Coordinates of C-alpha atoms in Angstrom, one line a residue:
X1076 CA -154.3 34.2 48.6
X1077 CA -152.6 34.0 45.2
X1078 CA -152.0 31.6 42.4
X1079 CA -148.9 31.2 40.3
X1080 CA -148.5 30.3 36.7
X1081 CA -145.1 29.0 35.4
X1082 CA -144.2 29.7 31.8
X1083 CA -141.7 27.4 30.1
X1084 CA -139.7 26.8 33.2
X1085 CA -139.8 23.0 33.2
X1086 CA -139.4 22.6 37.0
X1087 CA -141.9 21.6 39.7
X1088 CA -142.4 23.4 43.0
X1089 CA -143.7 21.5 46.0
X1090 CA -144.0 22.2 49.7
X1091 CA -145.9 20.6 52.5
X1092 CA -148.9 22.6 51.4
X1093 CA -148.2 23.5 47.8
X1094 CA -147.6 21.7 44.6
X1095 CA -146.8 22.7 41.0
X1096 CA -145.4 20.9 38.0
X1097 CA -144.7 21.6 34.4
X1098 CA -143.6 19.5 31.4
X1099 CA -142.0 21.8 28.9
X1100 CA -143.1 23.7 26.9
X1101 CA -146.5 23.9 28.5
X1102 CA -148.0 26.2 31.1
X1103 CA -149.8 25.1 34.3
X1104 CA -151.3 26.6 37.4
X1105 CA -150.6 25.7 40.9
X1106 CA -152.7 25.6 44.1
X1107 CA -151.8 26.6 47.6
X1108 CA -152.9 26.9 51.2
X1109 CA -151.3 29.9 52.8
X1110 CA -151.8 28.9 56.5
X1111 CA -148.5 27.1 56.7
X1112 CA -145.0 28.6 56.3
X1113 CA -143.2 27.1 53.3
X1114 CA -139.8 25.8 54.3
X1115 CA -137.0 27.0 52.1
X1116 CA -136.0 30.4 50.7
X1117 CA -135.7 29.1 47.1
X1118 CA -139.5 29.1 47.0
X1119 CA -139.6 32.8 47.8
X1120 CA -137.0 33.6 45.2
X1121 CA -138.9 32.2 42.1
X1122 CA -140.0 35.7 41.0
X1123 CA -136.4 36.3 40.0
X1124 CA -136.6 33.6 37.3
X1125 CA -139.5 34.9 35.2
X1126 CA -142.6 33.7 37.0
X1127 CA -145.8 35.5 36.4
X1128 CA -148.2 35.8 39.3
X1129 CA -152.0 36.3 39.4
X1130 CA -154.9 35.7 41.8
X1131 CA -155.5 32.0 42.5
X1132 CA -158.0 29.5 43.7
X1133 CA -157.3 27.6 46.9
X1134 CA -157.0 23.8 47.0
X1135 CA -155.3 21.1 48.9
X1136 CA -151.8 19.6 48.9
X1137 CA -150.9 17.4 46.0
X1138 CA -148.4 14.7 46.9
X1139 CA -146.4 12.6 47.3
X1140 CA -144.6 12.8 43.9
X1141 CA -147.1 11.1 41.7
X1142 CA -148.2 13.6 39.2
X1143 CA -151.5 12.2 38.0
X1144 CA -153.1 11.3 41.4
X1145 CA -154.9 13.6 43.8
X1146 CA -156.6 13.1 47.1
X1147 CA -159.4 15.4 45.8
X1148 CA -160.1 16.9 42.4
X1149 CA -157.6 19.9 42.3
X1150 CA -158.8 23.3 41.4
X1151 CA -156.8 25.2 38.8
X1152 CA -154.4 22.5 37.8
X1153 CA -154.4 22.4 34.0
X1154 CA -151.6 20.0 33.1
X1155 CA -150.1 17.3 35.2
X1156 CA -148.1 14.6 33.4
X1157 CA -146.2 11.6 34.7
X1158 CA -143.5 12.4 32.1
X1159 CA -142.5 15.3 34.4
X1160 CA -141.9 12.9 37.4
X1161 CA -138.2 13.4 37.6
X1162 CA -138.2 17.1 36.9
X1163 CA -140.6 17.1 39.9
X1164 CA -138.5 14.9 42.1
X1165 CA -135.2 16.7 41.6
X1166 CA -136.5 20.2 41.3
X1167 CA -134.5 22.7 43.4
X1168 CA -137.7 24.7 43.9
X1169 CA -139.3 22.1 46.1
X1170 CA -139.7 23.2 49.7
X1171 CA -137.9 21.1 52.3
X1172 CA -139.2 19.3 55.3
X1173 CA -137.9 20.4 58.8
X1174 CA -135.2 17.7 58.6
X1175 CA -133.7 18.9 55.3
X1176 CA -134.2 22.6 56.0
X1177 CA -132.2 22.5 59.2
X1178 CA -129.5 20.5 57.3
X1179 CA -129.2 23.3 54.8
X1180 CA -128.6 25.9 57.5
X1181 CA -126.0 23.7 59.2
X1182 CA -124.2 23.0 55.9
X1183 CA -123.8 26.7 54.9
X1184 CA -122.8 27.7 58.4
X1185 CA -120.1 25.0 58.4
X1186 CA -118.5 26.4 55.2
X1187 CA -118.9 30.1 56.0
X1188 CA -117.6 29.8 59.6
X1189 CA -114.9 27.4 58.6
X1190 CA -116.1 24.7 61.0
X1191 CA -115.3 22.0 58.4
X1192 CA -114.7 21.6 54.7
X1193 CA -116.0 18.0 54.6
X1194 CA -119.7 17.3 55.4
X1195 CA -121.3 13.8 55.2
X1196 CA -125.0 13.7 54.9
X1197 CA -126.2 10.2 55.9
X1198 CA -129.6 8.8 55.3
X1199 CA -131.3 5.7 54.0
X1200 CA -133.0 5.4 50.7
X1201 CA -135.9 7.8 50.3
X1202 CA -134.8 10.4 52.8
X1203 CA -134.4 13.2 50.2
X1204 CA -130.7 13.4 49.8
X1205 CA -130.8 14.3 46.1
X1206 CA -133.6 16.8 46.6
X1207 CA -131.5 18.5 49.3
X1208 CA -128.4 18.6 47.0
X1209 CA -130.3 20.3 44.1
X1210 CA -132.0 22.7 46.5
X1211 CA -128.7 23.7 48.0
X1212 CA -127.0 24.3 44.7
X1213 CA -129.8 26.5 43.5
X1214 CA -129.8 28.4 46.8
X1215 CA -126.1 29.1 46.8
X1216 CA -126.4 30.7 43.3
X1217 CA -129.5 32.7 44.2
X1218 CA -129.4 36.5 44.2
X1219 CA -130.6 37.6 47.6
X1220 CA -129.4 41.2 47.5
X1221 CA -132.9 42.6 46.6
X1222 CA -134.7 40.6 49.2
X1223 CA -136.3 42.8 51.9
X1224 CA -137.0 41.8 55.5
X1225 CA -140.8 42.3 54.7
X1226 CA -140.7 39.4 52.3
X1227 CA -139.2 36.7 54.6
X1228 CA -139.6 35.0 57.9
X1229 CA -137.0 35.2 60.8
X1230 CA -135.6 31.8 59.7
X1231 CA -135.2 32.9 56.2
X1232 CA -133.4 36.0 57.3
X1233 CA -130.8 33.7 58.8
X1234 CA -130.8 31.8 55.6
X1235 CA -130.1 35.0 53.6
X1236 CA -127.3 36.0 55.9
X1237 CA -125.6 32.6 55.5
X1238 CA -126.0 32.7 51.7
X1239 CA -124.5 36.2 51.6
X1240 CA -121.6 35.1 53.8
X1241 CA -120.9 32.1 51.4
X1242 CA -121.1 34.4 48.3
X1243 CA -118.8 36.9 49.9
X1244 CA -116.3 34.2 50.7
X1245 CA -116.6 32.5 47.3
X1246 CA -117.6 35.2 44.8
X1247 CA -118.6 33.5 41.5
X1248 CA -118.3 30.2 43.2
X1249 CA -117.5 27.1 41.1
X1250 CA -119.9 24.4 42.3
X1251 CA -120.1 21.0 40.8
X1252 CA -122.6 18.2 41.4
X1253 CA -120.8 14.9 41.1
X1254 CA -122.9 11.8 40.1
X1255 CA -121.0 8.6 39.6
X1256 CA -123.9 6.6 38.0
X1257 CA -124.3 7.6 34.3
X1258 CA -128.0 6.9 34.2
X1259 CA -128.9 9.2 37.1
X1260 CA -126.4 11.7 35.9
X1261 CA -128.1 12.2 32.6
X1262 CA -131.5 12.6 34.3
X1263 CA -130.1 15.3 36.6
X1264 CA -128.4 17.0 33.7
X1265 CA -131.8 17.3 32.0
X1266 CA -133.3 18.9 35.2
X1267 CA -130.4 21.4 35.5
X1268 CA -130.7 22.3 31.8
X1269 CA -134.3 23.3 32.3
X1270 CA -133.7 25.2 35.6
X1271 CA -133.0 29.0 35.3
X1272 CA -129.7 29.8 36.9
X1273 CA -128.3 26.3 36.6
X1274 CA -126.5 24.6 33.8
X1275 CA -126.3 21.0 32.5
X1276 CA -122.5 21.3 32.7
X1277 CA -122.7 21.6 36.5
X1278 CA -123.6 17.9 36.8
X1279 CA -120.4 16.0 36.2
X1280 CA -118.7 12.6 36.6
X1281 CA -115.9 12.0 39.0
X1282 CA -113.4 12.1 36.1
X1283 CA -114.6 15.6 35.1
X1284 CA -113.6 17.1 38.5
X1285 CA -110.1 17.5 37.0
X1286 CA -111.3 20.1 34.5
X1287 CA -111.2 23.0 37.0
X1288 CA -110.6 23.9 40.6
X1289 CA -113.9 23.8 42.4
X1290 CA -114.9 25.8 45.5
X1291 CA -117.5 23.1 46.3
X1292 CA -118.2 19.6 45.1
X1293 CA -121.5 18.0 46.1
X1294 CA -121.4 14.3 45.6
X1295 CA -124.7 12.4 45.3
X1296 CA -124.8 8.6 45.9
X1297 CA -121.3 8.8 47.3
X1298 CA -121.5 5.1 48.2
X1299 CA -121.2 4.4 44.4
X1300 CA -117.8 6.2 44.0
X1301 CA -115.3 3.7 42.6
X1302 CA -111.9 2.3 43.5
X1303 CA -109.3 0.7 41.1
X1304 CA -111.0 -2.7 41.3
X1305 CA -113.4 -4.7 39.1
X1306 CA -113.8 -1.9 36.5
X1307 CA -113.6 -2.0 32.7
X1308 CA -111.8 1.3 32.2
X1309 CA -108.7 0.7 34.3
X1310 CA -106.4 2.6 31.9
X1311 CA -108.3 5.9 32.3
X1312 CA -108.7 5.4 36.0
X1313 CA -104.9 4.8 36.4
X1314 CA -104.2 8.1 34.5
X1315 CA -106.4 10.1 36.8
X1316 CA -104.6 8.7 39.8
X1317 CA -101.3 9.5 38.2
X1318 CA -102.3 13.2 37.8
X1319 CA -102.4 13.4 41.6
X1320 CA -99.3 11.3 42.1
X1321 CA -101.3 8.4 43.4
X1322 CA -100.8 4.7 42.8
X1323 CA -103.5 2.2 42.2
X1324 CA -104.9 2.7 45.8
X1325 CA -106.2 6.1 44.7
X1326 CA -110.0 6.4 44.4
X1327 CA -112.6 8.7 43.0
X1328 CA -113.0 9.9 46.5
X1329 CA -109.4 11.1 46.5
X1330 CA -110.0 12.9 43.2
X1331 CA -112.9 14.9 44.6
X1332 CA -111.1 15.9 47.7
X1333 CA -108.0 17.0 45.7
X1334 CA -109.9 19.0 43.1
X1335 CA -112.1 21.0 45.5
X1336 CA -111.9 23.3 48.6
X1337 CA -115.1 21.9 50.2
X1338 CA -117.1 18.7 49.8
X1339 CA -120.5 17.4 50.7
X1340 CA -121.0 13.7 50.4
X1341 CA -124.5 12.1 50.4
X1342 CA -123.8 8.7 51.7
X1343 CA -125.6 5.4 52.6
X1344 CA -123.4 2.4 53.1
X1345 CA -126.4 0.1 52.8
X1346 CA -126.6 1.0 49.1
X1347 CA -123.1 -0.2 48.1
X1348 CA -123.7 -3.0 45.6
X1349 CA -120.4 -4.2 44.1
X1350 CA -116.7 -4.6 44.8
X1351 CA -115.8 -1.5 42.7
X1352 CA -117.6 0.7 45.3
X1353 CA -115.1 2.2 47.7
X1354 CA -114.9 0.3 51.0
X1355 CA -117.0 1.5 53.8
X1356 CA -113.9 1.6 56.0
X1357 CA -112.5 4.4 53.9
X1358 CA -115.7 6.5 54.4
X1359 CA -115.7 5.6 58.1
X1360 CA -112.2 6.9 58.4
X1361 CA -113.1 10.3 56.9
X1362 CA -116.4 10.5 58.8
X1363 CA -114.7 10.0 62.2
X1364 CA -112.0 12.6 61.5
X1365 CA -112.1 15.7 63.7
X1366 CA -112.5 18.1 60.8
X1367 CA -115.5 16.3 59.4
X1368 CA -119.2 17.0 60.1
X1369 CA -121.9 14.4 59.9
X1370 CA -125.6 15.2 59.4
X1371 CA -128.3 12.6 59.4
X1372 CA -131.6 12.7 57.5
X1373 CA -134.3 10.5 59.1
X1374 CA -137.6 11.4 57.5
X1375 CA -138.8 8.9 54.9
X1376 CA -140.0 10.9 51.9
X1377 CA -140.5 8.2 49.2
X1378 CA -142.2 5.0 50.4
X1379 CA -145.7 5.6 51.8
X1380 CA -144.9 2.7 54.2
X1381 CA -142.6 5.1 56.0
X1382 CA -139.6 4.2 58.1
X1383 CA -141.4 1.1 59.3
X1384 CA -141.3 -0.3 55.8
X1385 CA -137.6 0.5 55.5
X1386 CA -136.9 -1.3 58.7
X1387 CA -139.1 -4.2 57.7
X1388 CA -137.2 -4.8 54.5
X1389 CA -133.8 -4.7 56.3
X1390 CA -135.0 -7.1 58.9
X1391 CA -136.7 -9.4 56.4
X1392 CA -133.6 -9.8 54.2
X1393 CA -131.2 -10.1 57.1
X1394 CA -133.4 -12.7 58.9
X1395 CA -134.0 -10.5 61.9
X1396 CA -137.8 -10.8 62.3
X1397 CA -138.6 -12.7 65.5
X1398 CA -142.2 -13.3 64.8
X1399 CA -143.9 -14.9 61.8
X1400 CA -146.5 -12.2 61.2
X1401 CA -147.6 -10.1 58.2
X1402 CA -146.3 -6.6 57.7
X1403 CA -149.2 -4.7 56.2
X1404 CA -148.6 -1.0 56.2
X1405 CA -151.8 1.0 55.9
X1406 CA -150.7 3.2 52.9
X1407 CA -148.4 0.9 51.0
X1408 CA -149.3 -2.2 48.9
X1409 CA -146.9 -5.0 49.7
X1410 CA -147.7 -8.4 48.2
X1411 CA -145.9 -11.7 47.5
X1412 CA -146.9 -13.6 44.3
X1413 CA -146.9 -17.3 43.4
X1414 CA -147.1 -16.4 39.7
X1415 CA -145.0 -13.9 37.8
X1416 CA -147.9 -13.7 35.3
X1417 CA -150.2 -12.5 38.0
X1418 CA -147.6 -10.0 39.3
X1419 CA -147.1 -8.6 35.8
X1420 CA -150.8 -8.4 35.2
X1421 CA -151.3 -6.5 38.4
X1422 CA -148.3 -4.3 37.7
X1423 CA -149.8 -3.5 34.3
X1424 CA -153.0 -2.3 35.9
X1425 CA -151.0 0.0 38.1
X1426 CA -149.0 1.2 35.2
X1427 CA -152.3 2.1 33.4
X1428 CA -153.5 3.9 36.4
X1429 CA -150.5 5.7 37.7
X1430 CA -147.6 5.3 35.3
X1431 CA -143.9 4.7 36.3
X1432 CA -144.4 1.1 37.4
X1433 CA -141.5 -1.1 36.5
X1434 CA -140.3 -4.7 36.7
X1435 CA -136.8 -5.0 38.2
X1436 CA -134.6 -7.9 39.2
X1437 CA -131.3 -9.0 40.6
X1438 CA -128.6 -9.9 38.1
X1439 CA -129.5 -13.6 38.0
X1440 CA -129.6 -13.8 34.1
X1441 CA -126.9 -13.1 31.6
X1442 CA -127.3 -9.9 29.6
X1443 CA -127.2 -11.6 26.2
X1444 CA -129.4 -8.9 24.5
X1445 CA -126.8 -6.2 25.1
X1446 CA -127.2 -4.0 22.1
X1447 CA -123.4 -3.7 21.9
X1448 CA -123.1 -7.5 21.3
X1449 CA -123.9 -9.9 18.5
X1450 CA -127.4 -11.0 19.8
X1451 CA -129.3 -7.8 20.5
X1452 CA -132.7 -9.5 19.9
X1453 CA -132.1 -12.4 22.3
X1454 CA -134.4 -13.1 25.2
X1455 CA -132.7 -12.7 28.6
X1456 CA -135.2 -13.8 31.1
X1457 CA -137.8 -16.6 30.9
X1458 CA -140.1 -17.2 33.9
X1459 CA -143.6 -18.6 34.2
X1460 CA -144.2 -18.5 30.4
X1461 CA -143.1 -14.8 30.2
X1462 CA -140.1 -13.6 28.2
X1463 CA -138.2 -10.3 28.8
X1464 CA -135.0 -8.5 27.8
X1465 CA -132.9 -6.5 30.2
X1466 CA -133.2 -2.7 29.9
X1467 CA -132.4 -1.7 26.4
X1468 CA -130.8 1.5 27.4
X1469 CA -128.4 2.2 30.3
X1470 CA -129.4 5.8 30.6
X1471 CA -132.7 7.1 32.0
X1472 CA -134.2 3.7 31.5
X1473 CA -137.2 4.2 33.8
X1474 CA -138.5 6.9 31.4
X1475 CA -137.7 5.1 28.2
X1476 CA -140.7 4.3 25.9
X1477 CA -140.5 0.5 26.2
X1478 CA -139.4 0.3 29.8
X1479 CA -142.6 -1.5 31.1
X1480 CA -141.9 -4.4 28.7
X1481 CA -138.3 -4.8 30.0
X1482 CA -136.6 -5.6 33.2
X1483 CA -134.4 -3.1 34.9
X1484 CA -131.4 -3.8 37.1
X1485 CA -129.8 -2.1 40.1
X1486 CA -127.6 -0.1 37.7
X1487 CA -130.6 1.5 35.9
X1488 CA -132.9 2.1 38.9
X1489 CA -130.8 3.1 41.8
X1490 CA -131.5 6.7 42.8
X1491 CA -134.9 6.7 41.0
X1492 CA -138.5 6.8 42.3
X1493 CA -141.2 4.5 40.9
X1494 CA -144.9 4.3 41.8
X1495 CA -145.0 0.5 41.9
X1496 CA -142.2 -1.9 41.6
X1497 CA -142.3 -5.6 40.7
X1498 CA -139.2 -7.1 42.2
X1499 CA -138.0 -10.5 40.9
X1500 CA -135.7 -12.4 43.3
X1501 CA -133.6 -14.5 41.0
X1502 CA -132.2 -18.0 41.4
X1503 CA -128.9 -16.6 42.8
X1504 CA -130.6 -16.0 46.2
X1505 CA -132.2 -18.9 48.2
X1506 CA -133.5 -19.6 51.6
X1507 CA -132.2 -22.6 53.7
X1508 CA -135.0 -23.8 55.9
X1509 CA -132.7 -25.9 58.1
X1510 CA -130.4 -23.1 59.0
X1511 CA -132.9 -20.2 58.7
X1512 CA -130.4 -18.4 56.5
X1513 CA -130.5 -16.7 53.1
X1514 CA -127.8 -18.2 50.9
X1515 CA -126.2 -17.1 47.6
X1516 CA -125.4 -19.3 44.7
X1517 CA -122.4 -17.5 43.1
X1518 CA -122.6 -19.4 39.8
X1519 CA -126.1 -18.0 39.2
X1520 CA -125.1 -14.4 39.7
X1521 CA -124.1 -12.9 36.3
X1522 CA -122.8 -9.4 37.1
X1523 CA -119.2 -10.1 36.0
X1524 CA -117.6 -7.1 37.8
X1525 CA -120.0 -7.5 40.7
X1526 CA -118.5 -10.8 41.9
X1527 CA -114.9 -10.8 40.8
X1528 CA -112.5 -10.6 43.8
X1529 CA -115.5 -10.7 46.2
X1530 CA -115.5 -13.0 49.2
X1531 CA -118.6 -15.1 49.7
X1532 CA -119.5 -13.0 52.7
X1533 CA -119.0 -9.7 50.7
X1534 CA -121.0 -11.0 47.7
X1535 CA -123.9 -11.9 50.0
X1536 CA -123.9 -8.4 51.5
X1537 CA -123.8 -6.8 48.0
X1538 CA -126.7 -8.9 46.8
X1539 CA -128.8 -8.3 49.9
X1540 CA -128.1 -4.6 49.4
X1541 CA -129.2 -4.8 45.8
X1542 CA -132.6 -6.3 46.7
X1543 CA -133.1 -3.9 49.6
X1544 CA -132.4 -1.0 47.3
X1545 CA -134.8 -2.4 44.6
X1546 CA -137.5 -2.8 47.3
X1547 CA -137.0 0.8 48.4
X1548 CA -137.7 2.3 44.9
X1549 CA -141.5 2.4 45.1
X1550 CA -143.7 5.2 46.5
X1551 CA -147.0 3.3 46.6
X1552 CA -146.2 -0.4 46.6
X1553 CA -143.9 -3.4 45.9
X1554 CA -144.9 -6.7 44.3
X1555 CA -142.6 -9.5 45.0
X1556 CA -141.8 -12.8 43.2
X1557 CA -139.1 -15.2 44.2
X1558 CA -137.8 -17.9 41.9
X1559 CA -136.6 -20.0 44.8
X1560 CA -139.7 -21.8 46.3
X1561 CA -138.2 -21.8 49.8
X1562 CA -137.4 -18.1 49.7
X1563 CA -141.0 -17.5 48.5
X1564 CA -142.4 -19.5 51.4
X1565 CA -140.2 -17.6 53.8
X1566 CA -141.5 -14.3 52.4
X1567 CA -145.1 -15.6 52.7
X1568 CA -144.6 -15.8 56.5
X1569 CA -144.2 -12.1 56.6
X1570 CA -145.8 -10.6 53.5
X1571 CA -149.5 -11.1 52.5
X1572 CA -150.0 -13.3 49.5
X1573 CA -151.7 -12.0 46.4
X1574 CA -155.1 -13.6 45.8
X1575 CA -156.6 -13.4 42.4
X1576 CA -160.0 -11.7 42.2
X1577 CA -162.9 -13.9 41.1
X1578 CA -163.9 -13.7 37.5
X1579 CA -167.7 -14.2 38.1
X1580 CA -169.9 -11.0 38.1
X1581 CA -172.6 -10.4 40.6
X1582 CA -175.7 -8.8 38.8
X1583 CA -177.9 -6.1 40.3
X1584 CA -181.2 -7.8 41.1
X1585 CA -183.2 -5.6 38.7
X1586 CA -181.0 -7.1 35.9
X1587 CA -181.5 -10.7 37.0
X1588 CA -183.6 -13.2 34.9
X1589 CA -183.5 -16.2 37.2
X1590 CA -181.9 -19.2 35.5
X1591 CA -181.9 -17.4 32.2
X1592 CA -179.0 -15.0 32.6
X1593 CA -177.9 -15.9 36.1
X1594 CA -177.9 -18.5 38.8
X1595 CA -178.0 -18.0 42.6
X1596 CA -174.9 -17.8 44.9
X1597 CA -175.7 -20.4 47.6
X1598 CA -174.2 -20.4 51.1
X1599 CA -173.9 -24.2 51.6
X1600 CA -173.9 -24.0 55.4
X1601 CA -177.1 -22.0 55.5
X1602 CA -178.8 -24.0 52.8
X1603 CA -178.0 -27.6 53.9
X1604 CA -181.0 -29.8 53.5
X1605 CA -183.8 -29.6 50.9
X1606 CA -184.6 -26.4 49.2
X1607 CA -188.2 -25.5 49.2
X1608 CA -190.2 -22.5 48.1
X1609 CA -190.9 -21.6 51.7
X1610 CA -187.2 -21.5 52.5
X1611 CA -186.0 -19.2 49.8
X1612 CA -187.1 -16.6 47.3
X1613 CA -185.2 -15.1 44.4
X1614 CA -184.5 -11.9 46.3
X1615 CA -182.7 -13.8 49.1
X1616 CA -179.7 -14.5 46.9
X1617 CA -177.0 -12.7 45.0
X1618 CA -177.2 -13.8 41.4
X1619 CA -174.1 -14.6 39.4
X1620 CA -173.6 -14.2 35.6
X1621 CA -172.0 -17.4 34.3
X1622 CA -169.2 -17.6 31.7
X1623 CA -170.4 -17.5 28.1
X1624 CA -169.7 -21.2 27.6
X1625 CA -172.1 -22.3 30.4
X1626 CA -175.9 -21.8 30.0
X1627 CA -178.0 -20.9 33.1
X1628 CA -180.5 -23.6 34.0
X1629 CA -182.9 -24.2 36.8
X1630 CA -181.2 -26.2 39.5
X1631 CA -177.8 -24.7 38.8
X1632 CA -176.1 -22.6 41.5
X1633 CA -172.7 -21.2 42.5
X1634 CA -171.0 -21.8 45.8
X1635 CA -167.5 -21.6 47.3
X1636 CA -165.8 -24.9 48.1
X1637 CA -163.0 -24.8 50.7
X1638 CA -160.7 -27.8 50.8
X1639 CA -159.6 -30.3 48.2
X1640 CA -161.9 -29.5 45.3
X1641 CA -161.1 -32.7 43.5
X1642 CA -162.0 -35.0 46.5
X1643 CA -164.8 -37.3 45.3
X1644 CA -166.5 -36.9 48.7
X1645 CA -167.3 -33.3 48.0

């Protein structure tokens, strides 16, 4: 068995049994178990990018992608930092699961054997669409000529043959990675800039597809590609359409198809969140065409609640749950809160423990603190005695220094992973108990371009998609607060309610000085009647340390009262 040390690479490798991460410019070790075949040839090709190898100490798998948490104390890992989270998530050196790996082979085969030049990869949030895209780009640029059959498995021989066929068909291939959302695009540009063999300039906006003719354009979050509707840059959009001889019906989807020989679209219609997003009918038309290939990713790679959690959220927000029962996944913390102060306090504890825990919300408050406006210091959101501003930066907000003290929107969190998410359902979304329906109050929704020209039905669908997408961000757990009382009560029928932990401390008996520093905890039911020395001894009780403003005295005790605590009969 061997260990590997990465020097100044700034990428993270992970497989089902291996894990490694680095935050430039530091050096770390990685641990491995060699009994399982690692999926993905890119893992085998890392020696070509300046990796030094040496003997290693075995350990266990580290994952999912939370960089400062381990099932056991790892051996040989010197530096693991949450700041490397997104280099970890999007690293092209991560190994793939079976679902993704088979998709890679099918994609390359389609292009090399001319089965199709349009491929749609469908999958819900957290199925690893972006990971697959970055892996594929790195793989297609890999030099496989020096790889011998002794180094690889039978499956990887097939992979090598497909890569060679693609490189023979498209020598010096021009490949672009199109990301419509500026925040996510900047993050991915950072990853590419730190990955040997890849360049920051490969990650582009839809407008930049006009710069050259591409052999392959890979489009992440294709559901966020825009049409000429409800956008602020209509002039520039119109000019791009005119370059292709299109009228105002032209879309960014049309630009991508016109400016490339082959396309891969990573698409999830359930994550379309505003009227400027291209209509689903347009994608359906392309997907159903004879010359298109559709591949579906099904494995949930983000939320530890798995596909059951994804289904639960969809059913919850679309009122499709037949029974009023709690959904309590074993490995995922899902709680509804009556107090935002309690939620924020719990989220802060998680932030201190894990990092990358953020408060997010629907667009139910105006963005008056926009730094481009006249009131950048204004408070945007006031709830339960707490005050927040919306995200102070539109780019890579989740990693910004003050992010925990701000509230993120769908526009700064879509496509990102978090460890814990605090989701605020604003006043624009309510629950009607009489009709058993979720309803939208349009006047309390403040995304200007998100509601213009949208029908009431469409706006409801967009807002439901927004909250679903926000609830899908977290790996380890979601904390929920709803401003609308009826909506909160509806959630309580299906989500466990947070209960604040008691503030009184139970002392070890050896530390107890009866009625000096503690009083007994009494079970009222067991102790009903007179207390006598024959009935009890000090060791029979747990002893409770009282708050500093209450002195312990003989005759005092602590018990739990269930019912109306102010009822005079108690």
